[in-house]
């Protein structure tokens, strides 16, 4: 409840935000994609950043079934409330989950995704220059079908850390704590995630790699998911407020979907 109250209080207070930064003073574009890492940078005060995953496809094959999940136009809105604080909203207008049984038969569900509302508060270097740290609490509103979404409200906190390294490399860390609904009853349980990644810009293109691991302590059965992530982002020199991206996540164990691939675009207004 504390996290939820903080999120809504800050969003309602956006009317008193700082004046928009001028074009000459804008920070480098820093979208929250591609990759799983949460960047520590903050969107310029008074500016809106729209980040859309045009197509996202997940394939998961097990001994008993094959599940394919397709998400179209999943969009994140980030608004700079002050120079150190941004508000975040995320929603997917179309999600399709198709499950095919090895022995025959299939099920399919289609609909919208859950809504995420959050904040990101910079603790150090909101422009992303140098060592940058930010806290990002969030809540989700269960607007999706239970077969698509979480089925109940969830809460979480991400600690975003970005560290510059020699030779123009950048190290990102994103430890995360989540409070998730139990799959077997009405209670909740804890889930922990750790993500680490390296990236480096080569002109207008920035490729990167990540390792991500999540331990979900659901009472019906603890699981650990792990992925190796590969991504690239391109910011055209003629369009410094636009980014195009592509990514692939490869599952590293049986609890993890085999592969996820997506493309997307981000635009600052």
mmCIF file of N, CA and C in Angstrom, residues 159-267:
data_model
loop_
_atom_site.group_PDB
_atom_site.id
_atom_site.type_symbol
_atom_site.label_atom_id
_atom_site.label_comp_id
_atom_site.label_asym_id
_atom_site.label_seq_id
_atom_site.Cartn_x
_atom_site.Cartn_y
_atom_site.Cartn_z
ATOM 1 N N UNK A 159 15.887 -1.282 -8.429
ATOM 2 C CA UNK A 159 17.012 -0.385 -8.186
ATOM 3 C C UNK A 159 17.832 -0.359 -9.481
ATOM 4 N N UNK A 160 17.849 0.793 -10.142
ATOM 5 C CA UNK A 160 18.554 0.929 -11.420
ATOM 6 C C UNK A 160 19.925 1.551 -11.187
ATOM 7 N N UNK A 161 20.959 0.878 -11.672
ATOM 8 C CA UNK A 161 22.334 1.356 -11.498
ATOM 9 C C UNK A 161 23.053 1.301 -12.853
ATOM 10 N N UNK A 162 23.689 2.390 -13.224
ATOM 11 C CA UNK A 162 24.491 2.440 -14.443
ATOM 12 C C UNK A 162 25.896 2.922 -14.082
ATOM 13 N N UNK A 163 26.911 2.168 -14.530
ATOM 14 C CA UNK A 163 28.293 2.467 -14.178
ATOM 15 C C UNK A 163 29.135 2.534 -15.448
ATOM 16 N N UNK A 164 29.788 3.678 -15.736
ATOM 17 C CA UNK A 164 30.671 3.751 -16.902
ATOM 18 C C UNK A 164 31.943 2.948 -16.658
ATOM 19 N N UNK A 165 32.418 2.262 -17.713
ATOM 20 C CA UNK A 165 33.620 1.449 -17.631
ATOM 21 C C UNK A 165 34.648 1.952 -18.636
ATOM 22 N N UNK A 166 35.900 1.505 -18.518
ATOM 23 C CA UNK A 166 36.911 1.891 -19.509
ATOM 24 C C UNK A 166 36.517 1.461 -20.922
ATOM 25 N N UNK A 167 37.124 2.114 -21.915
ATOM 26 C CA UNK A 167 36.897 1.819 -23.333
ATOM 27 C C UNK A 167 35.457 2.081 -23.741
ATOM 28 N N UNK A 168 34.790 3.008 -23.038
ATOM 29 C CA UNK A 168 33.433 3.450 -23.376
ATOM 30 C C UNK A 168 32.366 2.389 -23.182
ATOM 31 N N UNK A 169 32.650 1.343 -22.429
ATOM 32 C CA UNK A 169 31.624 0.363 -22.087
ATOM 33 C C UNK A 169 30.776 0.893 -20.926
ATOM 34 N N UNK A 170 29.578 0.343 -20.801
ATOM 35 C CA UNK A 170 28.693 0.721 -19.712
ATOM 36 C C UNK A 170 28.145 -0.543 -19.055
ATOM 37 N N UNK A 171 28.184 -0.583 -17.724
ATOM 38 C CA UNK A 171 27.654 -1.700 -16.951
ATOM 39 C C UNK A 171 26.327 -1.295 -16.337
ATOM 40 N N UNK A 172 25.308 -2.113 -16.547
ATOM 41 C CA UNK A 172 24.006 -1.863 -15.946
ATOM 42 C C UNK A 172 23.631 -2.973 -14.989
ATOM 43 N N UNK A 173 23.034 -2.605 -13.849
ATOM 44 C CA UNK A 173 22.548 -3.563 -12.850
ATOM 45 C C UNK A 173 21.123 -3.182 -12.475
ATOM 46 N N UNK A 174 20.251 -4.198 -12.359
ATOM 47 C CA UNK A 174 18.859 -3.914 -11.993
ATOM 48 C C UNK A 174 18.322 -4.988 -11.049
ATOM 49 N N UNK A 175 18.706 -4.961 -9.765
ATOM 50 C CA UNK A 175 18.051 -5.863 -8.813
ATOM 51 C C UNK A 175 16.592 -5.436 -8.618
ATOM 52 N N UNK A 176 15.714 -6.424 -8.465
ATOM 53 C CA UNK A 176 14.277 -6.125 -8.374
ATOM 54 C C UNK A 176 13.612 -7.041 -7.357
ATOM 55 N N UNK A 177 12.668 -6.472 -6.596
ATOM 56 C CA UNK A 177 11.839 -7.246 -5.667
ATOM 57 C C UNK A 177 10.389 -7.080 -6.081
ATOM 58 N N UNK A 178 9.647 -8.206 -6.155
ATOM 59 C CA UNK A 178 8.236 -8.160 -6.531
ATOM 60 C C UNK A 178 7.384 -8.897 -5.506
ATOM 61 N N UNK A 179 6.171 -8.413 -5.321
ATOM 62 C CA UNK A 179 5.151 -9.086 -4.510
ATOM 63 C C UNK A 179 4.065 -9.562 -5.473
ATOM 64 N N UNK A 180 4.004 -10.890 -5.667
ATOM 65 C CA UNK A 180 3.144 -11.472 -6.688
ATOM 66 C C UNK A 180 2.014 -12.281 -6.070
ATOM 67 N N UNK A 181 0.873 -12.405 -6.759
ATOM 68 C CA UNK A 181 -0.225 -13.241 -6.246
ATOM 69 C C UNK A 181 0.121 -14.720 -6.357
ATOM 70 N N UNK A 182 -0.285 -15.496 -5.359
ATOM 71 C CA UNK A 182 -0.082 -16.939 -5.403
ATOM 72 C C UNK A 182 -0.953 -17.543 -6.505
ATOM 73 N N UNK A 183 -0.449 -18.579 -7.132
ATOM 74 C CA UNK A 183 -1.237 -19.234 -8.175
ATOM 75 C C UNK A 183 -2.300 -20.150 -7.599
ATOM 76 N N UNK A 184 -2.142 -20.574 -6.341
ATOM 77 C CA UNK A 184 -3.078 -21.527 -5.767
ATOM 78 C C UNK A 184 -4.092 -20.964 -4.802
ATOM 79 N N UNK A 185 -3.903 -19.717 -4.326
ATOM 80 C CA UNK A 185 -4.853 -19.131 -3.379
ATOM 81 C C UNK A 185 -4.816 -17.616 -3.523
ATOM 82 N N UNK A 186 -5.395 -16.913 -2.545
ATOM 83 C CA UNK A 186 -5.511 -15.462 -2.649
ATOM 84 C C UNK A 186 -4.352 -14.717 -2.005
ATOM 85 N N UNK A 187 -3.378 -15.415 -1.497
ATOM 86 C CA UNK A 187 -2.246 -14.756 -0.864
ATOM 87 C C UNK A 187 -1.231 -14.257 -1.869
ATOM 88 N N UNK A 188 -0.105 -13.765 -1.356
ATOM 89 C CA UNK A 188 0.978 -13.255 -2.186
ATOM 90 C C UNK A 188 2.302 -13.866 -1.750
ATOM 91 N N UNK A 189 3.281 -13.790 -2.628
ATOM 92 C CA UNK A 189 4.606 -14.296 -2.315
ATOM 93 C C UNK A 189 5.660 -13.381 -2.931
ATOM 94 N N UNK A 190 6.914 -13.601 -2.565
ATOM 95 C CA UNK A 190 8.009 -12.754 -3.039
ATOM 96 C C UNK A 190 8.678 -13.364 -4.268
ATOM 97 N N UNK A 191 9.185 -12.478 -5.118
ATOM 98 C CA UNK A 191 9.967 -12.871 -6.278
ATOM 99 C C UNK A 191 11.166 -11.928 -6.375
ATOM 100 N N UNK A 192 12.326 -12.478 -6.706
ATOM 101 C CA UNK A 192 13.541 -11.687 -6.755
ATOM 102 C C UNK A 192 14.195 -11.823 -8.134
ATOM 103 N N UNK A 193 14.647 -10.704 -8.671
ATOM 104 C CA UNK A 193 15.285 -10.696 -9.988
ATOM 105 C C UNK A 193 16.612 -9.954 -9.922
ATOM 106 N N UNK A 194 17.595 -10.459 -10.645
ATOM 107 C CA UNK A 194 18.862 -9.768 -10.793
ATOM 108 C C UNK A 194 19.241 -9.766 -12.263
ATOM 109 N N UNK A 195 19.558 -8.580 -12.777
ATOM 110 C CA UNK A 195 19.937 -8.419 -14.172
ATOM 111 C C UNK A 195 21.250 -7.650 -14.236
ATOM 112 N N UNK A 196 22.160 -8.127 -15.039
ATOM 113 C CA UNK A 196 23.415 -7.418 -15.270
ATOM 114 C C UNK A 196 23.729 -7.421 -16.751
ATOM 115 N N UNK A 197 24.233 -6.296 -17.259
ATOM 116 C CA UNK A 197 24.502 -6.227 -18.686
ATOM 117 C C UNK A 197 25.608 -5.267 -19.055
ATOM 118 N N UNK A 198 26.185 -5.494 -20.231
ATOM 119 C CA UNK A 198 27.220 -4.631 -20.787
ATOM 120 C C UNK A 198 26.760 -4.101 -22.140
ATOM 121 N N UNK A 199 27.071 -2.849 -22.405
ATOM 122 C CA UNK A 199 26.754 -2.262 -23.702
ATOM 123 C C UNK A 199 27.831 -1.252 -24.072
ATOM 124 N N UNK A 200 27.891 -0.924 -25.356
ATOM 125 C CA UNK A 200 28.847 0.071 -25.836
ATOM 126 C C UNK A 200 28.336 0.660 -27.139
ATOM 127 N N UNK A 201 28.408 1.968 -27.250
ATOM 128 C CA UNK A 201 27.981 2.643 -28.470
ATOM 129 C C UNK A 201 29.081 2.607 -29.511
ATOM 130 N N UNK A 202 28.705 2.283 -30.744
ATOM 131 C CA UNK A 202 29.590 2.369 -31.908
ATOM 132 C C UNK A 202 28.921 3.325 -32.887
ATOM 133 N N UNK A 203 29.195 4.599 -32.712
ATOM 134 C CA UNK A 203 28.496 5.602 -33.497
ATOM 135 C C UNK A 203 27.035 5.666 -33.097
ATOM 136 N N UNK A 204 26.128 5.497 -34.054
ATOM 137 C CA UNK A 204 24.698 5.597 -33.790
ATOM 138 C C UNK A 204 24.090 4.287 -33.299
ATOM 139 N N UNK A 205 24.880 3.197 -33.299
ATOM 140 C CA UNK A 205 24.368 1.881 -32.917
ATOM 141 C C UNK A 205 24.979 1.442 -31.591
ATOM 142 N N UNK A 206 24.119 0.942 -30.681
ATOM 143 C CA UNK A 206 24.578 0.456 -29.386
ATOM 144 C C UNK A 206 24.126 -0.985 -29.188
ATOM 145 N N UNK A 207 25.036 -1.959 -29.336
ATOM 146 C CA UNK A 207 24.698 -3.353 -29.029
ATOM 147 C C UNK A 207 24.978 -3.640 -27.552
ATOM 148 N N UNK A 208 24.387 -4.725 -27.056
ATOM 149 C CA UNK A 208 24.627 -5.088 -25.670
ATOM 150 C C UNK A 208 24.228 -6.524 -25.384
ATOM 151 N N UNK A 209 24.695 -7.024 -24.234
ATOM 152 C CA UNK A 209 24.354 -8.374 -23.773
ATOM 153 C C UNK A 209 23.985 -8.292 -22.296
ATOM 154 N N UNK A 210 23.130 -9.219 -21.870
ATOM 155 C CA UNK A 210 22.695 -9.268 -20.476
ATOM 156 C C UNK A 210 22.570 -10.716 -20.023
ATOM 157 N N UNK A 211 22.626 -10.889 -18.717
ATOM 158 C CA UNK A 211 22.215 -12.128 -18.055
ATOM 159 C C UNK A 211 21.160 -11.750 -17.034
ATOM 160 N N UNK A 212 20.051 -12.497 -17.014
ATOM 161 C CA UNK A 212 18.960 -12.195 -16.097
ATOM 162 C C UNK A 212 18.503 -13.474 -15.407
ATOM 163 N N UNK A 213 18.208 -13.369 -14.107
ATOM 164 C CA UNK A 213 17.731 -14.523 -13.346
ATOM 165 C C UNK A 213 16.622 -14.068 -12.399
ATOM 166 N N UNK A 214 15.540 -14.861 -12.322
ATOM 167 C CA UNK A 214 14.411 -14.556 -11.440
ATOM 168 C C UNK A 214 14.060 -15.787 -10.618
ATOM 169 N N UNK A 215 13.986 -15.605 -9.299
ATOM 170 C CA UNK A 215 13.519 -16.677 -8.414
ATOM 171 C C UNK A 215 12.122 -16.329 -7.937
ATOM 172 N N UNK A 216 11.151 -17.168 -8.283
ATOM 173 C CA UNK A 216 9.747 -16.963 -7.929
ATOM 174 C C UNK A 216 9.388 -17.970 -6.843
ATOM 175 N N UNK A 217 9.053 -17.459 -5.644
ATOM 176 C CA UNK A 217 8.809 -18.329 -4.500
ATOM 177 C C UNK A 217 7.329 -18.648 -4.318
ATOM 178 N N UNK A 218 6.648 -18.982 -5.398
ATOM 179 C CA UNK A 218 5.240 -19.364 -5.310
ATOM 180 C C UNK A 218 5.112 -20.611 -4.432
ATOM 181 N N UNK A 219 4.139 -20.624 -3.471
ATOM 182 C CA UNK A 219 3.989 -21.786 -2.584
ATOM 183 C C UNK A 219 3.700 -23.089 -3.320
ATOM 184 N N UNK A 220 3.117 -23.023 -4.524
ATOM 185 C CA UNK A 220 2.819 -24.244 -5.270
ATOM 186 C C UNK A 220 4.059 -24.842 -5.933
ATOM 187 N N UNK A 221 5.155 -24.109 -5.932
ATOM 188 C CA UNK A 221 6.379 -24.616 -6.533
ATOM 189 C C UNK A 221 7.341 -23.501 -6.879
ATOM 190 N N UNK A 222 8.503 -23.508 -6.263
ATOM 191 C CA UNK A 222 9.508 -22.481 -6.533
ATOM 192 C C UNK A 222 10.145 -22.712 -7.893
ATOM 193 N N UNK A 223 10.319 -21.632 -8.650
ATOM 194 C CA UNK A 223 10.949 -21.729 -9.964
ATOM 195 C C UNK A 223 12.041 -20.678 -10.085
ATOM 196 N N UNK A 224 13.011 -20.976 -10.934
ATOM 197 C CA UNK A 224 14.074 -20.028 -11.238
ATOM 198 C C UNK A 224 14.200 -19.919 -12.752
ATOM 199 N N UNK A 225 14.013 -18.729 -13.282
ATOM 200 C CA UNK A 225 14.127 -18.489 -14.712
ATOM 201 C C UNK A 225 15.428 -17.740 -14.996
ATOM 202 N N UNK A 226 16.055 -18.073 -16.111
ATOM 203 C CA UNK A 226 17.319 -17.422 -16.468
ATOM 204 C C UNK A 226 17.393 -17.255 -17.975
ATOM 205 N N UNK A 227 17.892 -16.102 -18.415
ATOM 206 C CA UNK A 227 18.025 -15.835 -19.849
ATOM 207 C C UNK A 227 19.366 -15.182 -20.158
ATOM 208 N N UNK A 228 19.820 -15.401 -21.388
ATOM 209 C CA UNK A 228 20.920 -14.641 -21.976
ATOM 210 C C UNK A 228 20.287 -13.736 -23.030
ATOM 211 N N UNK A 229 20.521 -12.440 -22.914
ATOM 212 C CA UNK A 229 19.836 -11.454 -23.742
ATOM 213 C C UNK A 229 20.819 -10.751 -24.678
ATOM 214 N N UNK A 230 20.382 -10.551 -25.914
ATOM 215 C CA UNK A 230 21.200 -9.871 -26.923
ATOM 216 C C UNK A 230 20.339 -8.796 -27.579
ATOM 217 N N UNK A 231 20.870 -7.583 -27.681
ATOM 218 C CA UNK A 231 20.054 -6.490 -28.208
ATOM 219 C C UNK A 231 20.916 -5.457 -28.921
ATOM 220 N N UNK A 232 20.237 -4.594 -29.672
ATOM 221 C CA UNK A 232 20.912 -3.483 -30.349
ATOM 222 C C UNK A 232 19.914 -2.341 -30.509
ATOM 223 N N UNK A 233 20.411 -1.115 -30.357
ATOM 224 C CA UNK A 233 19.587 0.080 -30.518
ATOM 225 C C UNK A 233 20.266 1.017 -31.511
ATOM 226 N N UNK A 234 19.439 1.721 -32.282
ATOM 227 C CA UNK A 234 19.947 2.647 -33.297
ATOM 228 C C UNK A 234 19.235 3.981 -33.151
ATOM 229 N N UNK A 235 20.018 5.045 -32.920
ATOM 230 C CA UNK A 235 19.501 6.411 -32.869
ATOM 231 C C UNK A 235 20.057 7.162 -34.072
ATOM 232 N N UNK A 236 19.248 7.411 -35.104
ATOM 233 C CA UNK A 236 19.745 8.111 -36.296
ATOM 234 C C UNK A 236 20.288 9.498 -35.944
ATOM 235 N N UNK A 237 21.398 9.867 -36.565
ATOM 236 C CA UNK A 237 21.996 11.170 -36.281
ATOM 237 C C UNK A 237 21.045 12.311 -36.623
ATOM 238 N N UNK A 238 20.218 12.112 -37.637
ATOM 239 C CA UNK A 238 19.278 13.159 -38.042
ATOM 240 C C UNK A 238 18.028 13.202 -37.170
ATOM 241 N N UNK A 239 17.850 12.177 -36.310
ATOM 242 C CA UNK A 239 16.668 12.100 -35.439
ATOM 243 C C UNK A 239 17.124 11.750 -34.027
ATOM 244 N N UNK A 240 17.749 12.680 -33.303
ATOM 245 C CA UNK A 240 18.300 12.364 -31.981
ATOM 246 C C UNK A 240 17.264 12.057 -30.907
ATOM 247 N N UNK A 241 15.978 12.272 -31.197
ATOM 248 C CA UNK A 241 14.926 11.964 -30.231
ATOM 249 C C UNK A 241 14.154 10.710 -30.606
ATOM 250 N N UNK A 242 14.712 9.897 -31.512
ATOM 251 C CA UNK A 242 14.065 8.657 -31.951
ATOM 252 C C UNK A 242 15.055 7.506 -31.848
ATOM 253 N N UNK A 243 14.574 6.361 -31.356
ATOM 254 C CA UNK A 243 15.408 5.161 -31.298
ATOM 255 C C UNK A 243 14.642 3.969 -31.846
ATOM 256 N N UNK A 244 15.326 3.138 -32.655
ATOM 257 C CA UNK A 244 14.796 1.868 -33.124
ATOM 258 C C UNK A 244 15.595 0.755 -32.449
ATOM 259 N N UNK A 245 14.925 -0.366 -32.117
ATOM 260 C CA UNK A 245 15.647 -1.409 -31.393
ATOM 261 C C UNK A 245 15.169 -2.799 -31.779
ATOM 262 N N UNK A 246 16.010 -3.791 -31.464
ATOM 263 C CA UNK A 246 15.703 -5.195 -31.678
ATOM 264 C C UNK A 246 16.379 -5.989 -30.563
ATOM 265 N N UNK A 247 15.757 -7.100 -30.148
ATOM 266 C CA UNK A 247 16.341 -7.907 -29.067
ATOM 267 C C UNK A 247 15.884 -9.346 -29.173
ATOM 268 N N UNK A 248 16.718 -10.234 -28.621
ATOM 269 C CA UNK A 248 16.392 -11.653 -28.500
ATOM 270 C C UNK A 248 16.834 -12.139 -27.128
ATOM 271 N N UNK A 249 15.927 -12.852 -26.433
ATOM 272 C CA UNK A 249 16.243 -13.450 -25.139
ATOM 273 C C UNK A 249 16.228 -14.970 -25.309
ATOM 274 N N UNK A 250 17.262 -15.643 -24.823
ATOM 275 C CA UNK A 250 17.382 -17.099 -24.950
ATOM 276 C C UNK A 250 17.287 -17.728 -23.569
ATOM 277 N N UNK A 251 16.342 -18.654 -23.395
ATOM 278 C CA UNK A 251 16.170 -19.323 -22.112
ATOM 279 C C UNK A 251 17.325 -20.258 -21.798
ATOM 280 N N UNK A 252 17.745 -20.272 -20.521
ATOM 281 C CA UNK A 252 18.906 -21.060 -20.114
ATOM 282 C C UNK A 252 18.556 -22.280 -19.281
ATOM 283 N N UNK A 253 17.268 -22.463 -18.945
ATOM 284 C CA UNK A 253 16.870 -23.665 -18.208
ATOM 285 C C UNK A 253 15.428 -24.027 -18.559
ATOM 286 N N UNK A 254 14.919 -25.109 -17.979
ATOM 287 C CA UNK A 254 13.605 -25.625 -18.337
ATOM 288 C C UNK A 254 12.467 -24.732 -17.850
ATOM 289 N N UNK A 255 12.694 -23.951 -16.817
ATOM 290 C CA UNK A 255 11.644 -23.077 -16.291
ATOM 291 C C UNK A 255 11.439 -21.827 -17.138
ATOM 292 N N UNK A 256 12.319 -21.601 -18.108
ATOM 293 C CA UNK A 256 12.326 -20.363 -18.878
ATOM 294 C C UNK A 256 11.855 -20.609 -20.302
ATOM 295 N N UNK A 257 11.028 -19.711 -20.871
ATOM 296 C CA UNK A 257 10.673 -19.844 -22.295
ATOM 297 C C UNK A 257 11.918 -19.967 -23.158
ATOM 298 N N UNK A 258 11.805 -20.735 -24.240
ATOM 299 C CA UNK A 258 12.962 -21.020 -25.080
ATOM 300 C C UNK A 258 13.551 -19.767 -25.710
ATOM 301 N N UNK A 259 12.693 -18.915 -26.245
ATOM 302 C CA UNK A 259 13.201 -17.728 -26.934
ATOM 303 C C UNK A 259 12.128 -16.639 -26.949
ATOM 304 N N UNK A 260 12.581 -15.410 -26.871
ATOM 305 C CA UNK A 260 11.719 -14.238 -27.035
ATOM 306 C C UNK A 260 12.424 -13.279 -27.984
ATOM 307 N N UNK A 261 11.669 -12.717 -28.921
ATOM 308 C CA UNK A 261 12.250 -11.765 -29.880
ATOM 309 C C UNK A 261 11.272 -10.619 -30.091
ATOM 310 N N UNK A 262 11.817 -9.411 -30.253
ATOM 311 C CA UNK A 262 10.942 -8.259 -30.480
ATOM 312 C C UNK A 262 11.677 -7.141 -31.207
ATOM 313 N N UNK A 263 10.874 -6.228 -31.749
ATOM 314 C CA UNK A 263 11.390 -4.991 -32.328
ATOM 315 C C UNK A 263 10.558 -3.841 -31.770
ATOM 316 N N UNK A 264 11.137 -2.637 -31.719
ATOM 317 C CA UNK A 264 10.384 -1.525 -31.165
ATOM 318 C C UNK A 264 10.971 -0.174 -31.551
ATOM 319 N N UNK A 265 10.290 0.859 -31.099
ATOM 320 C CA UNK A 265 10.706 2.228 -31.404
ATOM 321 C C UNK A 265 10.359 3.115 -30.218
ATOM 322 N N UNK A 266 11.181 4.138 -29.971
ATOM 323 C CA UNK A 266 10.938 5.102 -28.908
ATOM 324 C C UNK A 266 11.041 6.510 -29.469
ATOM 325 N N UNK A 267 10.219 7.414 -28.930
ATOM 326 C CA UNK A 267 10.212 8.813 -29.409
ATOM 327 C C UNK A 267 9.989 9.743 -28.233
#
